[in-house]
Amino acid sequence: MLLSSFFAASLVALSSASQPPVVNSRAGIFHGRHLPTFHQDVYLGIKYAPKPERFAPAKLADDNSTTHLNATQYGVDCTGYGSDTNTLVSGGWTTLGEDCLHLNIIKPIVKKRKEKLPVLLWIYGGGWQQGATSDPSRYNLSYIVQQSSFNNKPVIGISINYRMAAFGFISSKEIDATGNQNLGLRDQRLAMQWVNRHISAFGGDPKKVTIWGESAGAYSVGDHINAYNGDAGGLFRAAVMESGVAVGAPLNGTDWYQHIYDNLTASVGCANATDTLQCIRDVPYDKIAPYGYVGLEWFHVRDGTFIPRHGQASLAQGRFAKIPIIVGTNTDEGFGVNGVDTDAQAIEQLTHSKRWNVNATVAGRMLKLYPNDPAVGAPYGWGNRTWPQYGAQYKRYTSIATDLTMFAPRRLMAESMSKYVEGVYSYRWDAPKFNNTPTTIGVNHFSEIPFVFGNPEQTITPLGNSIENMALSRLVGRMWASFAYDLDPNGHGVSGVPTWPQYSKIVSNFVFRADESYIEDDDDRVDSVAYINSLVR
């Protein structure tokens, strides 16, 4: 927005106490906020693209070096929720939800340093169906940026919004005919282009960008590594992937998505329209949004360009960006289902799940590779303990699901990329986010997030007041920032920590624990993981 009279008055009022930071760039004149507690300047809600046409690619925001822009507040989330609750309509959705392509820049104040700062760019997860940059409890980048400064390896933190669910990942024969698949991933790529073009004005180095994500965000990072046959376009030089890689998430095609598209058009009264795509483009956002965010069925699709083939094939053919990476999973990722009591029910779940996409032959082989023995099932390290309320084969099925979704693809990516590049680092996260209880079992999905972001005030995933937890948080935050700074996570400055070897040198994982981290051989479940990695999903 243009610098309003209200905002101008606010700047004048603040100037007596502290002068708000201002950046002059080709994109505009950005008025940000100073955070004295962190010794950082932040520029929030920067639009990298104007409101896009629904179900069509976004376009990079035009440059206008003379326009004043308020960069003091987070932008609206892509679901229609934002930091300004006054924008919400009575139904819970606002048309601003489609004008959501913003990014945030967190810059440490660094004196006597001439070189530009490396950039660590965060892509949130949430099943490609939920998430936002305006989540300061879980995804507050100030803490990890602060740790980078404490370690004398300062980085700029950036987080980006992108379209999700139907608005970012819809597919059908109607969509395919326009070539507009994977819009959420293309939004992310556009944000990277904005960063590449403008981050120098904020003190960042466009040649030293590390992209970083968790879950769907990590799968997104993997897609960018494989995109366009590995042509990164100079947009990033390294990547960090937590619980997600370049393979593993289903690449369900048009047949899978067509019924979802048809249900969406029927739900908003467009089923009988001559042009159903144009009809759902014209439906008011607050009418279509409740149907566009239903379910967790939204995945990337092969489109022949951005995603030219299965990720596994790209890795096997060496058609991916040859860059250093950190890649890892949590010990007990999960993603199983409750209520599996028999072999027949396990096969039914595997063959009909929207995530696994395997046939009966593969499902039968999986059951042979994963015996119904609680002592070897997930969550691991619990011996013969079972949770019958979740199903007689809960631990067996959870073990299968963990390996299909996360563990096996992680090993495949580490093995494949280390054949081509130096600087591949693999980890296993073995510190739970909460104390284990009957309802929170093992080191499951999302366990590492509160540690990595290091916010002691988190309310959703608290670290608590544990000295060990805070020490582990400081270690992993510094490792990630050190990797972004000089492509080596070992430059963290914390004593008593084993050196993290490159995967090409020693086939191993760095195991993160609150009591004592260590190095392990990456040899768990060799036969079953090898079988999973022989499949193309």
XYZ file of C-alpha atoms in Angstrom:
537
model
C 0.000 0.000 0.000
C 1.108 3.628 -0.413
C 2.436 5.381 2.654
C -0.785 6.513 4.292
C -1.164 9.646 6.375
C -1.759 7.388 9.387
C 1.467 5.509 8.803
C 3.376 8.746 8.221
C 2.076 10.112 11.497
C 3.100 6.894 13.219
C 6.627 7.256 11.897
C 6.863 10.785 13.210
C 5.611 9.674 16.611
C 8.186 6.905 16.761
C 11.103 8.974 15.545
C 11.638 10.657 18.902
C 12.307 7.283 20.521
C 14.022 5.405 17.699
C 14.158 5.916 13.985
C 12.356 3.081 12.157
C 14.554 1.363 9.577
C 14.092 2.285 5.931
C 15.389 0.449 2.862
C 15.487 2.049 -0.566
C 15.283 -0.480 -3.374
C 14.126 -0.861 -6.932
C 10.985 -2.499 -5.537
C 10.129 0.507 -3.372
C 10.962 2.346 -0.168
C 10.266 -0.064 2.687
C 9.552 1.257 6.186
C 10.149 -1.540 8.674
C 10.389 -2.091 12.421
C 13.375 -2.290 14.728
C 13.438 -5.049 17.354
C 15.823 -3.846 20.071
C 15.573 -7.099 22.043
C 17.020 -9.041 19.096
C 19.052 -6.194 17.617
C 17.275 -6.766 14.321
C 15.355 -4.829 11.698
C 12.324 -6.559 10.208
C 10.378 -5.863 7.047
C 7.060 -7.670 7.089
C 4.267 -8.285 4.613
C 6.281 -7.385 1.500
C 4.250 -8.230 -1.589
C 6.359 -10.165 -4.044
C 3.366 -10.529 -6.368
C 0.046 -8.697 -6.782
C -3.211 -10.560 -6.293
C -3.150 -13.337 -8.918
C -6.025 -14.541 -11.019
C -7.567 -17.542 -9.285
C -6.177 -20.882 -10.546
C -3.547 -19.071 -12.639
C 0.145 -18.254 -12.108
C 1.102 -15.151 -10.179
C 3.324 -12.452 -11.677
C 6.296 -10.765 -10.084
C 5.481 -7.394 -8.526
C 6.523 -4.408 -10.623
C 9.421 -2.268 -9.506
C 8.605 1.222 -8.278
C 11.580 2.768 -6.528
C 9.657 5.881 -5.423
C 6.709 4.172 -3.731
C 6.664 4.170 0.087
C 5.538 0.877 1.577
C 4.508 -0.033 5.113
C 6.491 -3.145 6.078
C 5.657 -3.178 9.787
C 2.954 -5.884 9.921
C 2.538 -9.432 8.641
C 0.423 -9.795 5.535
C -2.823 -11.731 5.328
C -2.550 -15.530 5.332
C -3.396 -17.382 2.143
C -6.412 -18.944 3.840
C -7.852 -15.480 4.370
C -6.719 -15.021 7.948
C -4.123 -12.444 8.883
C -2.679 -10.385 11.678
C -5.435 -7.806 11.263
C -8.543 -9.527 12.631
C -10.688 -6.627 11.438
C -10.344 -7.955 7.901
C -12.282 -11.098 8.691
C -15.764 -11.348 7.326
C -18.578 -12.893 9.305
C -18.205 -16.239 7.543
C -14.550 -16.495 8.530
C -13.099 -15.854 5.081
C -11.991 -12.624 3.429
C -11.203 -11.856 -0.188
C -7.821 -10.633 1.053
C -6.950 -14.303 1.310
C -6.173 -14.318 -2.398
C -4.013 -11.207 -2.090
C -1.593 -13.040 0.174
C 1.682 -13.429 -1.696
C 3.938 -11.759 0.847
C 7.347 -12.367 2.336
C 9.091 -11.247 5.516
C 12.724 -10.250 5.982
C 14.512 -10.471 9.346
C 17.871 -8.715 9.212
C 20.441 -8.706 12.029
C 22.163 -5.406 12.732
C 25.789 -6.124 11.919
C 28.513 -3.503 12.254
C 31.879 -3.368 10.519
C 31.006 -6.059 7.988
C 31.364 -5.168 4.326
C 30.231 -8.389 2.677
C 26.586 -9.167 1.951
C 24.853 -11.609 4.273
C 23.808 -15.165 3.317
C 20.075 -15.816 3.294
C 18.076 -18.605 4.977
C 14.658 -18.781 3.319
C 11.883 -20.652 5.161
C 8.962 -22.472 3.463
C 6.329 -23.617 5.959
C 4.651 -27.013 5.915
C 1.098 -28.079 6.683
C 0.231 -30.694 4.078
C 0.055 -28.030 1.357
C -3.300 -27.274 2.939
C -2.507 -24.974 5.856
C 0.251 -22.771 7.228
C 1.378 -19.156 7.113
C 4.367 -16.911 7.715
C 2.332 -14.930 10.250
C 2.750 -17.651 12.866
C 5.157 -15.910 15.244
C 4.773 -18.546 17.952
C 6.082 -21.486 15.927
C 7.856 -19.844 12.982
C 9.488 -16.761 14.497
C 12.779 -16.421 12.633
C 14.220 -13.863 15.060
C 15.657 -16.542 17.356
C 17.594 -18.495 14.743
C 18.834 -15.246 13.165
C 19.914 -14.124 16.623
C 21.867 -17.348 17.132
C 23.636 -16.767 13.819
C 24.784 -13.366 15.099
C 25.903 -14.798 18.444
C 28.012 -17.267 16.463
C 29.487 -14.463 14.320
C 27.987 -16.025 11.193
C 25.018 -13.711 10.648
C 22.328 -14.602 8.145
C 19.181 -12.871 6.946
C 15.994 -14.852 7.583
C 13.161 -14.799 5.059
C 9.760 -16.492 5.188
C 7.278 -16.638 2.318
C 3.556 -17.176 1.838
C 2.216 -19.324 -0.982
C -1.199 -20.516 -2.131
C -2.385 -23.843 -0.758
C -5.045 -26.550 -1.116
C -7.281 -26.063 -4.171
C -5.943 -22.558 -4.771
C -2.345 -23.771 -5.013
C -2.519 -27.428 -6.032
C -5.720 -28.078 -7.948
C -5.472 -30.326 -10.992
C -7.925 -31.733 -13.538
C -8.238 -32.032 -17.287
C -9.567 -28.470 -17.296
C -6.601 -27.186 -15.289
C -4.100 -29.282 -17.233
C -5.337 -27.779 -20.486
C -4.196 -24.363 -19.237
C -0.841 -25.625 -17.910
C -1.557 -24.131 -14.491
C -0.680 -26.978 -12.111
C 1.496 -26.697 -8.997
C 0.650 -23.021 -8.498
C 1.780 -23.053 -4.881
C 5.231 -24.255 -5.897
C 5.359 -21.635 -8.637
C 4.460 -18.990 -6.037
C 7.445 -20.121 -3.987
C 9.694 -19.898 -7.030
C 8.406 -16.393 -7.731
C 9.236 -15.348 -4.170
C 12.774 -16.648 -4.727
C 12.987 -14.533 -7.878
C 11.960 -11.457 -5.886
C 14.646 -12.247 -3.316
C 17.220 -12.762 -6.042
C 16.341 -9.385 -7.550
C 15.989 -7.270 -4.419
C 17.718 -8.781 -1.380
C 20.943 -6.879 -2.046
C 19.174 -3.677 -1.027
C 18.544 -5.249 2.389
C 22.163 -6.337 2.781
C 21.706 -9.890 1.543
C 23.701 -11.860 -1.005
C 21.481 -13.225 -3.813
C 24.174 -15.791 -4.622
C 24.084 -17.273 -1.113
C 20.466 -18.330 -0.577
C 19.646 -21.548 1.279
C 16.048 -22.735 0.921
C 14.651 -24.524 3.945
C 11.397 -26.267 4.787
C 9.649 -28.855 6.940
C 7.080 -31.485 5.919
C 5.223 -30.105 2.874
C 7.725 -27.266 2.966
C 10.579 -29.782 2.752
C 8.862 -31.644 -0.072
C 8.541 -28.265 -1.769
C 12.276 -27.702 -1.356
C 12.842 -31.122 -2.910
C 10.617 -30.167 -5.819
C 12.714 -27.037 -6.397
C 15.842 -29.187 -6.451
C 14.268 -31.386 -9.151
C 12.427 -28.590 -10.976
C 13.209 -27.924 -14.618
C 15.564 -30.923 -14.689
C 17.698 -29.438 -11.937
C 18.063 -25.898 -13.248
C 18.008 -23.776 -10.088
C 18.256 -20.598 -12.130
C 20.771 -19.166 -9.674
C 17.988 -18.799 -7.087
C 19.570 -20.935 -4.349
C 22.867 -22.620 -3.598
C 21.911 -25.035 -0.775
C 18.900 -26.602 0.932
C 17.689 -27.872 4.303
C 14.883 -30.450 4.377
C 13.239 -31.504 7.628
C 10.893 -34.502 7.359
C 10.414 -34.334 3.612
C 12.588 -34.702 0.508
C 12.459 -34.793 -3.291
C 10.653 -38.150 -3.260
C 8.023 -39.769 -1.076
C 4.961 -37.546 -1.329
C 2.464 -38.952 -3.845
C 2.447 -37.589 -7.369
C -1.208 -38.331 -7.955
C -2.217 -37.337 -11.463
C -5.316 -36.054 -13.182
C -7.349 -39.192 -12.508
C -6.882 -38.687 -8.799
C -7.676 -34.992 -8.817
C -10.564 -34.997 -11.292
C -13.177 -36.104 -8.779
C -11.932 -33.458 -6.319
C -12.281 -30.815 -9.015
C -15.737 -32.092 -9.930
C -16.806 -32.031 -6.290
C -15.566 -28.469 -5.980
C -17.450 -27.275 -9.035
C -20.626 -28.996 -7.840
C -20.303 -27.534 -4.340
C -20.305 -23.957 -5.640
C -22.957 -24.421 -8.339
C -20.651 -24.664 -11.364
C -21.156 -28.323 -12.325
C -23.393 -27.518 -15.285
C -21.512 -24.462 -16.506
C -20.245 -24.432 -20.073
C -16.804 -23.469 -18.772
C -16.497 -24.884 -15.259
C -13.012 -23.432 -14.719
C -14.125 -19.898 -15.502
C -17.187 -20.424 -13.351
C -15.188 -21.356 -10.237
C -12.862 -18.440 -10.939
C -15.828 -16.108 -10.771
C -17.334 -17.475 -7.557
C -16.765 -15.080 -4.611
C -13.838 -16.191 -2.489
C -15.818 -16.448 0.723
C -18.167 -18.877 -1.051
C -15.528 -21.150 -2.566
C -12.897 -21.067 0.198
C -14.733 -23.424 2.607
C -14.769 -26.088 -0.114
C -11.282 -25.327 -1.443
C -9.658 -26.160 1.881
C -11.442 -29.452 2.564
C -9.328 -32.529 3.267
C -5.631 -33.358 3.118
C -5.651 -34.572 -0.451
C -3.551 -31.814 -1.994
C -0.234 -32.909 -3.458
C 2.077 -31.817 -6.235
C 1.568 -33.325 -9.703
C 3.749 -34.088 -12.680
C 3.269 -31.248 -15.129
C 6.091 -31.917 -17.596
C 8.005 -28.730 -16.750
C 8.256 -27.785 -13.086
C 7.906 -31.435 -12.084
C 8.922 -33.342 -15.205
C 8.922 -36.857 -13.699
C 8.881 -38.788 -10.444
C 11.458 -37.441 -8.025
C 12.992 -40.875 -7.716
C 13.626 -40.947 -11.460
C 15.214 -37.491 -11.349
C 17.580 -38.655 -8.608
C 18.444 -41.853 -10.464
C 19.154 -39.918 -13.667
C 21.132 -37.196 -11.961
C 18.701 -34.557 -13.203
C 18.562 -32.387 -10.126
C 20.341 -29.321 -8.768
C 23.794 -30.359 -7.567
C 23.868 -28.475 -4.270
C 24.847 -29.165 -0.638
C 21.947 -30.278 1.556
C 20.926 -31.103 5.081
C 18.232 -33.772 5.095
C 16.666 -35.713 7.926
C 13.678 -37.272 9.622
C 12.379 -37.781 13.119
C 12.653 -41.194 14.737
C 8.909 -41.906 14.774
C 7.374 -39.785 12.032
C 4.150 -41.748 12.168
C 1.443 -41.113 9.560
C -0.115 -44.475 10.366
C -3.794 -44.891 11.107
C -5.648 -46.128 14.147
C -7.802 -49.233 14.107
C -5.575 -51.621 12.138
C -6.031 -54.988 13.856
C -5.443 -57.591 11.138
C -3.293 -58.233 8.071
C -6.346 -57.760 5.875
C -7.018 -54.334 7.384
C -3.368 -53.359 6.950
C -3.467 -54.298 3.256
C -6.763 -52.444 2.863
C -5.226 -49.299 4.321
C -2.071 -49.536 2.213
C -3.908 -50.089 -1.055
C -6.626 -47.486 -0.471
C -4.688 -44.772 1.329
C -4.361 -41.498 -0.525
C -0.755 -41.276 0.649
C 0.769 -44.667 -0.112
C -0.672 -45.433 -3.544
C 0.553 -49.069 -3.610
C -1.053 -52.180 -5.093
C -1.940 -55.442 -3.338
C 1.299 -57.174 -4.355
C 3.417 -54.410 -2.882
C 1.259 -54.273 0.240
C 1.695 -58.021 0.781
C 5.436 -57.730 0.419
C 5.460 -54.877 2.931
C 3.789 -57.034 5.564
C 6.478 -59.676 5.150
C 9.214 -57.090 5.550
C 7.558 -55.581 8.623
C 6.535 -58.460 10.918
C 3.771 -57.990 13.444
C 6.227 -57.897 16.335
C 5.788 -54.945 18.731
C 9.450 -55.111 19.726
C 10.564 -53.948 16.248
C 7.700 -51.587 15.466
C 7.338 -47.825 15.784
C 7.502 -45.865 17.966
C 10.979 -47.329 18.352
C 12.737 -48.001 21.625
C 9.612 -48.955 23.566
C 10.219 -52.701 23.569
C 7.071 -54.859 23.661
C 4.833 -52.083 24.892
C 1.680 -51.744 22.811
C -1.216 -49.336 22.607
C -4.196 -51.624 21.896
C -6.597 -48.694 21.918
C -4.986 -47.646 18.613
C -5.154 -51.112 17.057
C -3.516 -54.510 17.480
C -1.089 -53.705 14.632
C -0.550 -50.052 15.517
C 3.228 -50.320 15.885
C 3.643 -52.404 12.748
C 1.586 -50.113 10.558
C 3.190 -46.983 11.993
C 6.619 -48.393 11.172
C 5.551 -49.046 7.575
C 4.030 -45.584 7.275
C 7.105 -43.864 8.737
C 9.420 -45.560 6.256
C 7.173 -45.078 3.235
C 6.656 -41.403 3.919
C 9.919 -40.171 5.377
C 12.694 -42.538 6.377
C 13.266 -44.454 3.135
C 13.028 -41.354 0.889
C 15.504 -39.560 3.176
C 18.054 -42.338 2.747
C 17.495 -42.444 -1.011
C 18.076 -38.722 -1.341
C 21.202 -38.772 0.818
C 22.610 -41.710 -1.152
C 21.715 -40.242 -4.549
C 22.914 -36.682 -4.004
C 26.147 -37.674 -2.262
C 27.203 -39.428 -5.478
C 27.259 -36.075 -7.239
C 28.047 -33.375 -4.696
C 30.058 -32.653 -1.574
C 28.283 -31.361 1.484
C 25.410 -33.835 1.974
C 24.509 -34.123 5.662
C 21.912 -36.554 7.023
C 20.311 -36.576 10.476
C 17.821 -38.341 12.717
C 15.958 -36.249 15.261
C 15.526 -38.155 18.529
C 14.272 -35.526 20.980
C 10.524 -35.406 21.683
C 8.724 -32.074 21.681
C 6.731 -33.065 24.768
C 7.075 -35.591 27.526
C 5.702 -38.879 26.228
C 2.184 -39.624 27.377
C -0.407 -42.186 26.277
C -1.656 -39.649 23.703
C 1.727 -38.287 22.570
C 3.979 -41.201 21.749
C 7.527 -41.160 20.441
C 9.557 -38.599 18.534
C 6.917 -37.905 15.963
C 6.347 -35.515 13.088
C 7.014 -31.849 13.890
C 9.061 -32.723 17.000
C 12.107 -30.753 15.862
C 10.295 -27.512 14.992
C 10.252 -25.893 18.466
C 13.957 -26.665 18.862
C 14.977 -25.344 15.443
C 13.109 -22.057 15.844
C 14.133 -21.780 19.481
C 11.247 -19.634 20.701
C 10.942 -20.213 24.478
C 7.559 -18.467 24.424
C 5.937 -20.938 22.033
C 2.444 -21.829 23.170
C 1.570 -24.569 20.677
C 4.826 -26.539 20.817
C 6.618 -25.354 23.952
C 10.224 -26.163 24.762
C 9.571 -25.747 28.448
C 12.245 -24.565 30.869
C 14.550 -27.537 30.362
C 18.218 -26.530 30.229
C 18.899 -29.527 27.985
C 16.148 -28.551 25.568
C 17.399 -24.994 25.294
C 20.976 -26.200 24.737
C 19.834 -28.518 21.945
C 17.795 -25.686 20.447
C 20.848 -23.439 20.408
C 22.910 -26.190 18.743
C 20.514 -26.980 15.910
C 19.728 -23.315 15.241
C 23.409 -22.540 14.940
C 23.984 -25.588 12.748
C 21.321 -24.526 10.275
C 22.606 -20.942 10.217
C 26.230 -22.095 9.915
C 25.247 -24.262 6.958
C 23.574 -21.273 5.281
C 26.642 -19.139 6.012
C 29.472 -21.379 4.784
C 27.809 -24.674 3.728
C 29.076 -26.521 6.799
C 26.872 -27.209 9.847
C 29.949 -27.885 11.991
C 30.805 -24.208 12.392
C 28.353 -23.806 15.272
C 30.820 -22.861 17.990
C 29.344 -25.242 20.587
C 31.890 -27.364 22.452
C 31.615 -31.081 23.135
C 29.629 -31.893 19.989
C 30.813 -34.627 17.585
C 31.761 -33.573 14.084
C 28.939 -34.158 11.610
C 30.491 -36.121 8.720
C 29.436 -35.717 5.112
C 27.323 -38.612 3.894
C 29.725 -39.283 1.017
C 32.547 -39.802 3.522
C 30.716 -41.860 6.146
C 27.217 -43.307 5.577
C 25.808 -42.018 8.824
C 23.348 -39.747 10.579
C 23.872 -37.049 13.161
C 21.458 -38.010 15.951
C 20.035 -34.993 17.788
C 19.236 -35.705 21.432
C 18.667 -33.515 24.460
C 21.010 -35.578 26.660
C 23.888 -36.193 24.247
C 23.944 -36.063 20.441
C 26.028 -38.633 18.548
C 26.849 -40.161 15.154
C 25.241 -43.446 14.051
C 25.592 -45.712 11.024
C 22.680 -45.262 8.631
C 21.812 -48.962 8.500
C 18.409 -49.345 10.174
C 15.904 -51.571 8.332
C 18.183 -52.054 5.329
C 16.079 -54.635 3.426
C 12.699 -52.993 3.905
C 14.003 -49.518 3.072
C 15.759 -50.838 -0.039
C 12.495 -52.400 -1.195
C 10.580 -49.153 -0.679
C 13.226 -47.253 -2.599
C 12.922 -49.675 -5.516
C 9.349 -48.508 -6.046
C 8.401 -45.471 -8.118
C 5.666 -43.499 -6.364
